[in-house]
PDB file of C-alpha atoms and ligand atoms in Angstrom:
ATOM      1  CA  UNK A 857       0.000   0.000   0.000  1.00  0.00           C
ATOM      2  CA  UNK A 858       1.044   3.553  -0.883  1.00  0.00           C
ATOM      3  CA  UNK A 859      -0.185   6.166   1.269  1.00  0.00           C
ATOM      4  CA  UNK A 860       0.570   9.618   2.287  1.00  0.00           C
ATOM      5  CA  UNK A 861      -0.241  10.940   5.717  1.00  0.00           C
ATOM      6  CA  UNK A 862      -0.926  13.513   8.271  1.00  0.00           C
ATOM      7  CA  UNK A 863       1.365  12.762  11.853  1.00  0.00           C
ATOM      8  CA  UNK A 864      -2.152  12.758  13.322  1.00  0.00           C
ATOM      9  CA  UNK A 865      -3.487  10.084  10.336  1.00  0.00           C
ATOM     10  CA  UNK A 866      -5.264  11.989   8.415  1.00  0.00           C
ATOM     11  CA  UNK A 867      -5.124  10.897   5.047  1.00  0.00           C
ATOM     12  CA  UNK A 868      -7.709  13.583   3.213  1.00  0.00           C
ATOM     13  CA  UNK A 869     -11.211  15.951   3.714  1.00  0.00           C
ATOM     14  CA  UNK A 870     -13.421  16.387   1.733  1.00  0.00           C
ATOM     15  CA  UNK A 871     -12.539  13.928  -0.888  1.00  0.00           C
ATOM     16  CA  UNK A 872      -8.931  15.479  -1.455  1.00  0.00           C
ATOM     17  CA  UNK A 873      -5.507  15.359   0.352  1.00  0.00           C
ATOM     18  CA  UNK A 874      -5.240  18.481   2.574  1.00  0.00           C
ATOM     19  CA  UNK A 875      -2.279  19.016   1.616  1.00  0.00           C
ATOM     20  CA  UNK A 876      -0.103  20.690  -1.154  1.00  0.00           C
ATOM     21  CA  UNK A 877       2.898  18.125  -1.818  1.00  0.00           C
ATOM     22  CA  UNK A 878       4.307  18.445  -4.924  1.00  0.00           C
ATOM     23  CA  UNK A 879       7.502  16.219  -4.077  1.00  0.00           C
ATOM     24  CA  UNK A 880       4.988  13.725  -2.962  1.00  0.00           C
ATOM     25  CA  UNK A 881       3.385  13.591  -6.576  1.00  0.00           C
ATOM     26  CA  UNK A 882       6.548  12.942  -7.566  1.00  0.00           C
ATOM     27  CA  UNK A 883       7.257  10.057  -4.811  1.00  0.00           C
ATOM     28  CA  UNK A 884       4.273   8.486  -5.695  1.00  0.00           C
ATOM     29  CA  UNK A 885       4.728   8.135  -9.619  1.00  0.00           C
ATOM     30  CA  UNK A 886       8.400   6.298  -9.141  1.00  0.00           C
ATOM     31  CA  UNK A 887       6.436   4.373  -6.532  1.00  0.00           C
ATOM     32  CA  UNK A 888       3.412   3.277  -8.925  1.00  0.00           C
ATOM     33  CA  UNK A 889       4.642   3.470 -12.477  1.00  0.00           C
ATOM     34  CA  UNK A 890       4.875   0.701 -14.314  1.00  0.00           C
ATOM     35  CA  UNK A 891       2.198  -1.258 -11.874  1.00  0.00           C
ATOM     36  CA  UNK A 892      -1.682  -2.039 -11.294  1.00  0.00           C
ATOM     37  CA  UNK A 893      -3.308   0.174  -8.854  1.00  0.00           C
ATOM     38  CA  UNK A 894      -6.494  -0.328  -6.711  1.00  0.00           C
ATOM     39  CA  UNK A 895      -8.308   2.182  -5.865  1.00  0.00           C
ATOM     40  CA  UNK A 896     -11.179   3.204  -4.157  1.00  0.00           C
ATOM     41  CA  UNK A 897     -14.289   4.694  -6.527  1.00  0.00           C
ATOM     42  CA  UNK A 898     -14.038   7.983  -4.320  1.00  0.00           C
ATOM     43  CA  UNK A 899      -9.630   8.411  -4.782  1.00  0.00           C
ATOM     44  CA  UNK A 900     -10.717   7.297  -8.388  1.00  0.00           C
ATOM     45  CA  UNK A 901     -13.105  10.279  -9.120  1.00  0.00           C
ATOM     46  CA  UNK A 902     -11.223  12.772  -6.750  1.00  0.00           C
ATOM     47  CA  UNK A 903      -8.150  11.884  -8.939  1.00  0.00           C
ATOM     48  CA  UNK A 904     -10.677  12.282 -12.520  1.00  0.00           C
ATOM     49  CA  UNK A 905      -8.584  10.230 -14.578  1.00  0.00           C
ATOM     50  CA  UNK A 906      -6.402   6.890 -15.078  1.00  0.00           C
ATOM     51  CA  UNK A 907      -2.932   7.867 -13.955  1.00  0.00           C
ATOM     52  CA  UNK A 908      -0.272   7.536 -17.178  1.00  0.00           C
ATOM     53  CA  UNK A 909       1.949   4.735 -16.923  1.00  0.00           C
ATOM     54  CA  UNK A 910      -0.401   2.241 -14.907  1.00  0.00           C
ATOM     55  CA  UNK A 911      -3.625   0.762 -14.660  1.00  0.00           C
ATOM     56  CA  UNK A 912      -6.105   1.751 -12.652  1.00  0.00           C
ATOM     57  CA  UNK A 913      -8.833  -1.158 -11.250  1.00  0.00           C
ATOM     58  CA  UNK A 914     -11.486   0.987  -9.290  1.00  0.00           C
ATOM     59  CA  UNK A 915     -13.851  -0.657  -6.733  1.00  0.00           C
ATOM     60  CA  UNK A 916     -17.397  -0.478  -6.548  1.00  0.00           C
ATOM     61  CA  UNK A 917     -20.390  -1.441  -5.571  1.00  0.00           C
ATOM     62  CA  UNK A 918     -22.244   0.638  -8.305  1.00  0.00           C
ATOM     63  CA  UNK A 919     -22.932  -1.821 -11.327  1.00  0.00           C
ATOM     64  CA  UNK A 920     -23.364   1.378 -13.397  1.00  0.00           C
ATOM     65  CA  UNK A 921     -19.765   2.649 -12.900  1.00  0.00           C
ATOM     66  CA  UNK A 922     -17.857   3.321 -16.053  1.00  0.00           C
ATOM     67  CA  UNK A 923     -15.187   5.502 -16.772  1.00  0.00           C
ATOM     68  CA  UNK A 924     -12.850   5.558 -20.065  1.00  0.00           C
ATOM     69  CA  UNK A 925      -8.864   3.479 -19.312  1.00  0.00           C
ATOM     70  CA  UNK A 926      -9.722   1.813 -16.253  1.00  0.00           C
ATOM     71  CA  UNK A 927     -10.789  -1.660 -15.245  1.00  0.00           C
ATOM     72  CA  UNK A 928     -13.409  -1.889 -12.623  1.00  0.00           C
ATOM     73  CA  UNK A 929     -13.959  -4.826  -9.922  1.00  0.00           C
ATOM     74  CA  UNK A 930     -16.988  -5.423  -7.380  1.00  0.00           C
ATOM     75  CA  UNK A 931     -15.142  -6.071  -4.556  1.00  0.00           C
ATOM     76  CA  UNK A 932     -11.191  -6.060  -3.169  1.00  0.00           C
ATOM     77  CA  UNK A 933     -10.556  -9.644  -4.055  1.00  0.00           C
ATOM     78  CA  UNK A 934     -11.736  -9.718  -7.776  1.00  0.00           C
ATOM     79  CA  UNK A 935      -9.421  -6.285  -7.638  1.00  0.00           C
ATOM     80  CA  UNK A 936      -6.347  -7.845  -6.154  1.00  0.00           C
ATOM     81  CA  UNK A 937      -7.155 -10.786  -8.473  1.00  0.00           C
ATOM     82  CA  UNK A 938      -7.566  -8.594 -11.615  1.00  0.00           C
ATOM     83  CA  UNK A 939      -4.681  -6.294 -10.715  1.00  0.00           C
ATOM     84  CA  UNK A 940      -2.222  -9.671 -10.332  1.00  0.00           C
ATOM     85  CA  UNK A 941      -3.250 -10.771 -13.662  1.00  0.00           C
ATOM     86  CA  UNK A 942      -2.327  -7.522 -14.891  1.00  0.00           C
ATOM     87  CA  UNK A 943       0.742  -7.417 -12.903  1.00  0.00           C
ATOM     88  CA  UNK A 944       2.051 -10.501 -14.950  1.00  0.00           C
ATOM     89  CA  UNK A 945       0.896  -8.721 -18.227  1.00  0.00           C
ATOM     90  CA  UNK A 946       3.250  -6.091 -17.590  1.00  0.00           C
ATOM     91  CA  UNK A 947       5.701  -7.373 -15.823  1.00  0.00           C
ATOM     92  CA  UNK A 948       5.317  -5.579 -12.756  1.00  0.00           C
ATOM     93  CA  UNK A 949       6.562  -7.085  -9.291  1.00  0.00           C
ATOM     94  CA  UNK A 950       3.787  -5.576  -7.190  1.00  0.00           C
ATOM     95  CA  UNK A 951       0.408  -4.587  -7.365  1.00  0.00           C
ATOM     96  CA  UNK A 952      -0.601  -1.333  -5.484  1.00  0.00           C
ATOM     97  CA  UNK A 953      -3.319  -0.846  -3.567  1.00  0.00           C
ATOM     98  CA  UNK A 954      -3.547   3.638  -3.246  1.00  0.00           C
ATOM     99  CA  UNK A 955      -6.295   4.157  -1.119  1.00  0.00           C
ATOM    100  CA  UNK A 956      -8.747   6.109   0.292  1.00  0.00           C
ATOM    101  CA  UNK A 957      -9.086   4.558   3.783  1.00  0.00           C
ATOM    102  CA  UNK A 958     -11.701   1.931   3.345  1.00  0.00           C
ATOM    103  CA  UNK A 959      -9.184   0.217   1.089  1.00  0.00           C
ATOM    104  CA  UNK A 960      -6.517   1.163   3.130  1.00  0.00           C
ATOM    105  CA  UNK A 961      -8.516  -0.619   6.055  1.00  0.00           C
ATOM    106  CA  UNK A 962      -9.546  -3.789   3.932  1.00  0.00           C
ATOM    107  CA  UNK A 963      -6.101  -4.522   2.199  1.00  0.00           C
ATOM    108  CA  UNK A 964      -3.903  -3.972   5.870  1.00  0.00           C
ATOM    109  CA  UNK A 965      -4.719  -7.651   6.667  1.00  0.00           C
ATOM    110  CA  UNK A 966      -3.503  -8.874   3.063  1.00  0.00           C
ATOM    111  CA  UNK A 967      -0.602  -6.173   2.409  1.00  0.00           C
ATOM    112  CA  UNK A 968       2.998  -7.130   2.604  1.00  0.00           C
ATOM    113  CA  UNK A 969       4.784  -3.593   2.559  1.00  0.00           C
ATOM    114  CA  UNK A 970       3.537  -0.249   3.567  1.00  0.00           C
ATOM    115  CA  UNK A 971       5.319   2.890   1.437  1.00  0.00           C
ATOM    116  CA  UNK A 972       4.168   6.222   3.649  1.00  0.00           C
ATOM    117  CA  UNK A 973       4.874   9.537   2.979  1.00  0.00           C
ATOM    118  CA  UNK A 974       5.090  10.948   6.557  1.00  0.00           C
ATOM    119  CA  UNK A 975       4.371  14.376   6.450  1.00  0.00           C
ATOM    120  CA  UNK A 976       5.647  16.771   8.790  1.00  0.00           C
ATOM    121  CA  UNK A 977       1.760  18.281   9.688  1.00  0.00           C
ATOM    122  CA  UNK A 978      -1.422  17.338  11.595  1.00  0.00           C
ATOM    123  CA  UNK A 979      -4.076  18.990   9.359  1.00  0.00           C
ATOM    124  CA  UNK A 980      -7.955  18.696   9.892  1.00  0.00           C
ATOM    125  CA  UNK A 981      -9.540  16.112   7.965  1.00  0.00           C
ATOM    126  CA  UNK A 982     -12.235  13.342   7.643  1.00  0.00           C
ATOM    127  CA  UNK A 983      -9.931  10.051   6.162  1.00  0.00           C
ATOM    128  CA  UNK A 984      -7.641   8.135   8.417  1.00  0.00           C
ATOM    129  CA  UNK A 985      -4.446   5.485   7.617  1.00  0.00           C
ATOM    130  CA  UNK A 986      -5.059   2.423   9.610  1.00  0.00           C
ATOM    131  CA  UNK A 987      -2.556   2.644  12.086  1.00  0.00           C
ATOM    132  CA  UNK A 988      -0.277  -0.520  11.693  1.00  0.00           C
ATOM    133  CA  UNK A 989      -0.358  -2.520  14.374  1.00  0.00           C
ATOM    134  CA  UNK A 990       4.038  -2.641  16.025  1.00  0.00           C
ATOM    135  CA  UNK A 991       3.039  -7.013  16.227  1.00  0.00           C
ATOM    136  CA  UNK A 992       2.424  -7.402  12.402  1.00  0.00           C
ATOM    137  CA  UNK A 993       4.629  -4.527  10.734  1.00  0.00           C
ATOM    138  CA  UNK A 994       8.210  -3.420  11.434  1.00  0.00           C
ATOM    139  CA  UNK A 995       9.482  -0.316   9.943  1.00  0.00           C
ATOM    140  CA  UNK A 996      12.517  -1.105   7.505  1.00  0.00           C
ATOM    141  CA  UNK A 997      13.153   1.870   6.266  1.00  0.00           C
ATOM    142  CA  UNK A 998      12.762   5.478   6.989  1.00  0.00           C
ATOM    143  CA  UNK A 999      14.749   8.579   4.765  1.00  0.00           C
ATOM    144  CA  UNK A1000      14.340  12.144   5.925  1.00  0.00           C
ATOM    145  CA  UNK A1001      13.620  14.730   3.149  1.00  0.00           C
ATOM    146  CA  UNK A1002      13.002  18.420   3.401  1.00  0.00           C
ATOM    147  CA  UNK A1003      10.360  20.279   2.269  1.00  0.00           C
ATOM    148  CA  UNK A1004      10.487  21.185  -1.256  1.00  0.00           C
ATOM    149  CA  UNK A1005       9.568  23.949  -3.692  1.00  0.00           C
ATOM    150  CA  UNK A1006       5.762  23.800  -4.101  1.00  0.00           C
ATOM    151  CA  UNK A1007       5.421  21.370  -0.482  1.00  0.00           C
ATOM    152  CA  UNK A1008       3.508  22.889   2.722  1.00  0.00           C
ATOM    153  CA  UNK A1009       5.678  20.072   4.732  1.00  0.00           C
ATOM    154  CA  UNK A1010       8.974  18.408   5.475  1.00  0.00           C
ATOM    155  CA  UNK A1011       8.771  14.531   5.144  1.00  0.00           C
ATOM    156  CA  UNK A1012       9.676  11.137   5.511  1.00  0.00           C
ATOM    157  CA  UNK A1013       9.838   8.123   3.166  1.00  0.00           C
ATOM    158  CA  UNK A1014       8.977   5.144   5.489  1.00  0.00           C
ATOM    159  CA  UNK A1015       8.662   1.465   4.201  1.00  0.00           C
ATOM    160  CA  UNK A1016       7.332  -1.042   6.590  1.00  0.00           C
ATOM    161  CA  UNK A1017       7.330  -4.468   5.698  1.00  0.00           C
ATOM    162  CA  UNK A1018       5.140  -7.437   7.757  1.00  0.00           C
ATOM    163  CA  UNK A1019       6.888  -9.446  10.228  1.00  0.00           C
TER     164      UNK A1019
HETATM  165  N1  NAP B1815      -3.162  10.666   1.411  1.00  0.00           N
HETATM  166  C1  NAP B1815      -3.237   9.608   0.615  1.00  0.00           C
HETATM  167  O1  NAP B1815      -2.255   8.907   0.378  1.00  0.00           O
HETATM  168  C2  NAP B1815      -4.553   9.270  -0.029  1.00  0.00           C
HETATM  169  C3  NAP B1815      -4.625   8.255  -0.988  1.00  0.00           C
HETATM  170  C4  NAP B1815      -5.875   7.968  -1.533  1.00  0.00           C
HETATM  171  C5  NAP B1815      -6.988   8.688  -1.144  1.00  0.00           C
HETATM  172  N2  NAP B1815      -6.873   9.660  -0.219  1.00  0.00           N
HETATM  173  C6  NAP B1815      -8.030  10.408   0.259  1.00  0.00           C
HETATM  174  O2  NAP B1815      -8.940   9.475   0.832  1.00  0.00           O
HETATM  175  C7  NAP B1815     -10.261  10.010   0.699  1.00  0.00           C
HETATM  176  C8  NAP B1815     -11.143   8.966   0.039  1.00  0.00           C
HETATM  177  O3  NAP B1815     -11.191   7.808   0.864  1.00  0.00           O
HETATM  178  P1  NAP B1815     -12.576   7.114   1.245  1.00  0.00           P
HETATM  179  O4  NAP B1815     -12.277   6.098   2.276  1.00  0.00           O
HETATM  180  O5  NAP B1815     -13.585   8.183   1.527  1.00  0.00           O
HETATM  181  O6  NAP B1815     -13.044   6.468  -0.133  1.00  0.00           O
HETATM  182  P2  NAP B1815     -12.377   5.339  -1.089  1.00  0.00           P
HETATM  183  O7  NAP B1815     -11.830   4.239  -0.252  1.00  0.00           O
HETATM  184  O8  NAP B1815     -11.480   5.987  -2.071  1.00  0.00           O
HETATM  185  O9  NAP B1815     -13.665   4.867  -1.905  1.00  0.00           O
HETATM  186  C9  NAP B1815     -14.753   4.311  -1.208  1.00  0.00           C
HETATM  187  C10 NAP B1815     -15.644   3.638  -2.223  1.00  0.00           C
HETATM  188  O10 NAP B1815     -14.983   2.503  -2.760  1.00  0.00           O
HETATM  189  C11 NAP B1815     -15.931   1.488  -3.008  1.00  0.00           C
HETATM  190  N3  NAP B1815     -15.625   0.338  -2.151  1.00  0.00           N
HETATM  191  C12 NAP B1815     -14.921   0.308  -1.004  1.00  0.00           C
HETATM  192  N4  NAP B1815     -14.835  -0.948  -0.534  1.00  0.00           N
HETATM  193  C13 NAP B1815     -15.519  -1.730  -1.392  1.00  0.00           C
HETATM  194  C14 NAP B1815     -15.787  -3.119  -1.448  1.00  0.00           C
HETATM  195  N5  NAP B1815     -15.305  -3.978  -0.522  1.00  0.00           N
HETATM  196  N6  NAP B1815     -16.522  -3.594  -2.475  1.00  0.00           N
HETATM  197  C15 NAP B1815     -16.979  -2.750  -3.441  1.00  0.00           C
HETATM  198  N7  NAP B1815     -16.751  -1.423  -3.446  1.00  0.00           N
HETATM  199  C16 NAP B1815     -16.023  -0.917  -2.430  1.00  0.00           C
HETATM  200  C17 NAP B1815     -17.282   2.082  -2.693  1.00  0.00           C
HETATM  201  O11 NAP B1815     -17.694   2.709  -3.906  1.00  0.00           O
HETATM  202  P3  NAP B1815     -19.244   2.922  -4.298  1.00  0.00           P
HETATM  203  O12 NAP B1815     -19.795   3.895  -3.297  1.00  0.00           O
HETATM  204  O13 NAP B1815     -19.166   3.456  -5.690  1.00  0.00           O
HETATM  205  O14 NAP B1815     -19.883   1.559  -4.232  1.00  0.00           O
HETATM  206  C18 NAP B1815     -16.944   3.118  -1.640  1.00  0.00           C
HETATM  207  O15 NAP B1815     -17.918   4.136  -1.503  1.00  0.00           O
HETATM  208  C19 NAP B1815     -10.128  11.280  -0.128  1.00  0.00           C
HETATM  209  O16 NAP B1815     -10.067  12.399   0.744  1.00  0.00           O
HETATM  210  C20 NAP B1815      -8.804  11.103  -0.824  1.00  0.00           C
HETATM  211  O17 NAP B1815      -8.218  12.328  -1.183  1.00  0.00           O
HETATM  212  C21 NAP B1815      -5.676   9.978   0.343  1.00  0.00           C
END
C-alpha cells in the first residue's frame, strides 16, 4: 500500500488530500509506475482520470460505474485478483493498492509492505491510515527529506514491511 499521511493520520477531507505536496506527486509516480493500482471509486473520481503509466482497477459497488482506461472490480478480491493478472501482463513485481481509507482498512490484513509519505503536519480532515499494528509490521526503512519547492511540509519516506 502507498499512502501519504498527516502525523495525526489523516489521510484527506473532503474527498482530497489536505495538503499541497508536490515532491509527494513525484514520490508516488516512481512508486506506482509501471504497476496495477487499486483504488477506491471515491480516490478514483477525486483523482478524474487513469494515472499515465499504470492501470487503474477501481472498486465499486455501483454496477453502473464506467469511466474511459480503467478496469473496474466489485469487490477487493476480484481487484487484487484482476490487478495480479495484470501485474504478470506487464511485468510488474507488485500490485498497489492507493487508497482512500476503506481500502486502506480492507487490504492492511492482506498487504505485505507499507510505502508512507510521513508528512511533517497534523491537518484537519475526515480520512484516516489504519494505524499498523508494532506485532504485524516493522518499519525497515525510513529517509528524511526536506520540504520542497511547491510542499507545505517536510517529510519522511517510510517502508514497513510485515513481520
Ligand atoms: N493521502 C493519501 O495517500 C490518499 C490516498 C488515496 C486517497 N486519499 C483520500 O482518501 C479520501 C477517500 O477515501 P474514502 O475512504 O472516503 O473512499 P475510497 O476508499 O477511495 O472509496 C470508497 C468507495 O470505494 C468502493 N468500495 C470500497 N470498498 C468496497 C468493497 N469492498 N466492495 C466494493 N466497493 C467498495 C465504494 O464505492 P461505491 O460507493 O461506488 O460503491 C466506496 O464508496 C479522499 O479524501 C482522498 O483524497 C488519500
Amino acid at each position: 500500500m502507498v499512502a501519504a499521511r498527516g502525523r495525526n493520520g489523516v489521510i484527506g477531507a473532503g474527498n482530497a488530500m489536505p495538503w499541497r505536496m508536490r515532491s509527494d506527486l513525484a514520490h508516488f509516480k516512481a512508486a506506482t509506475l509501471g504497476k496495477p493500482l487499486v483504488m477506491g471509486r471515491k480516490t478514483y473520481e477525486s483523482i478524474g482520470r487513469p494515472l499515465p503509466g499504470r492501470r487503474t482497477i477501481v472498486v465499486t459497488r455501483d454496477p453502473g460505474f464506467a469511466a474511459a482506461g480503467v478496469e473496474v472490480a466489485r469487490d477487493l478480491p476480484a481487484a487484487l485478483a484482476l490487478a495480479q493478472a495484470l501485474a504478470a501482463d506487464m511485468g510488474a513485481d507488485a500490485v498497489i493498492v492507493a487508497g482512500g481509507a476503506t481500502l486502506y482498512a480492507q487490504a492492511m490484513p492482506l498487504a505485505d509492505r507499507l510505502v508512507l509519505t510521513e508528512l511533517d503536519l497534523a491537518p484537519v480532515g475526515d480520512t484516516w491510515f489504519p494505524t499498523p499494528d508494532p506485532a504485524d509490521w516493522v518499519e525497515v526503512s525510513r529517509e528524511p527529506r526536506p520540504r520542497g519547492e511547491g510542499d507545505d511540509a517536510s517529510y519522511d519516506i517510510v517502508v514497513m514491511a510485515r513481520r
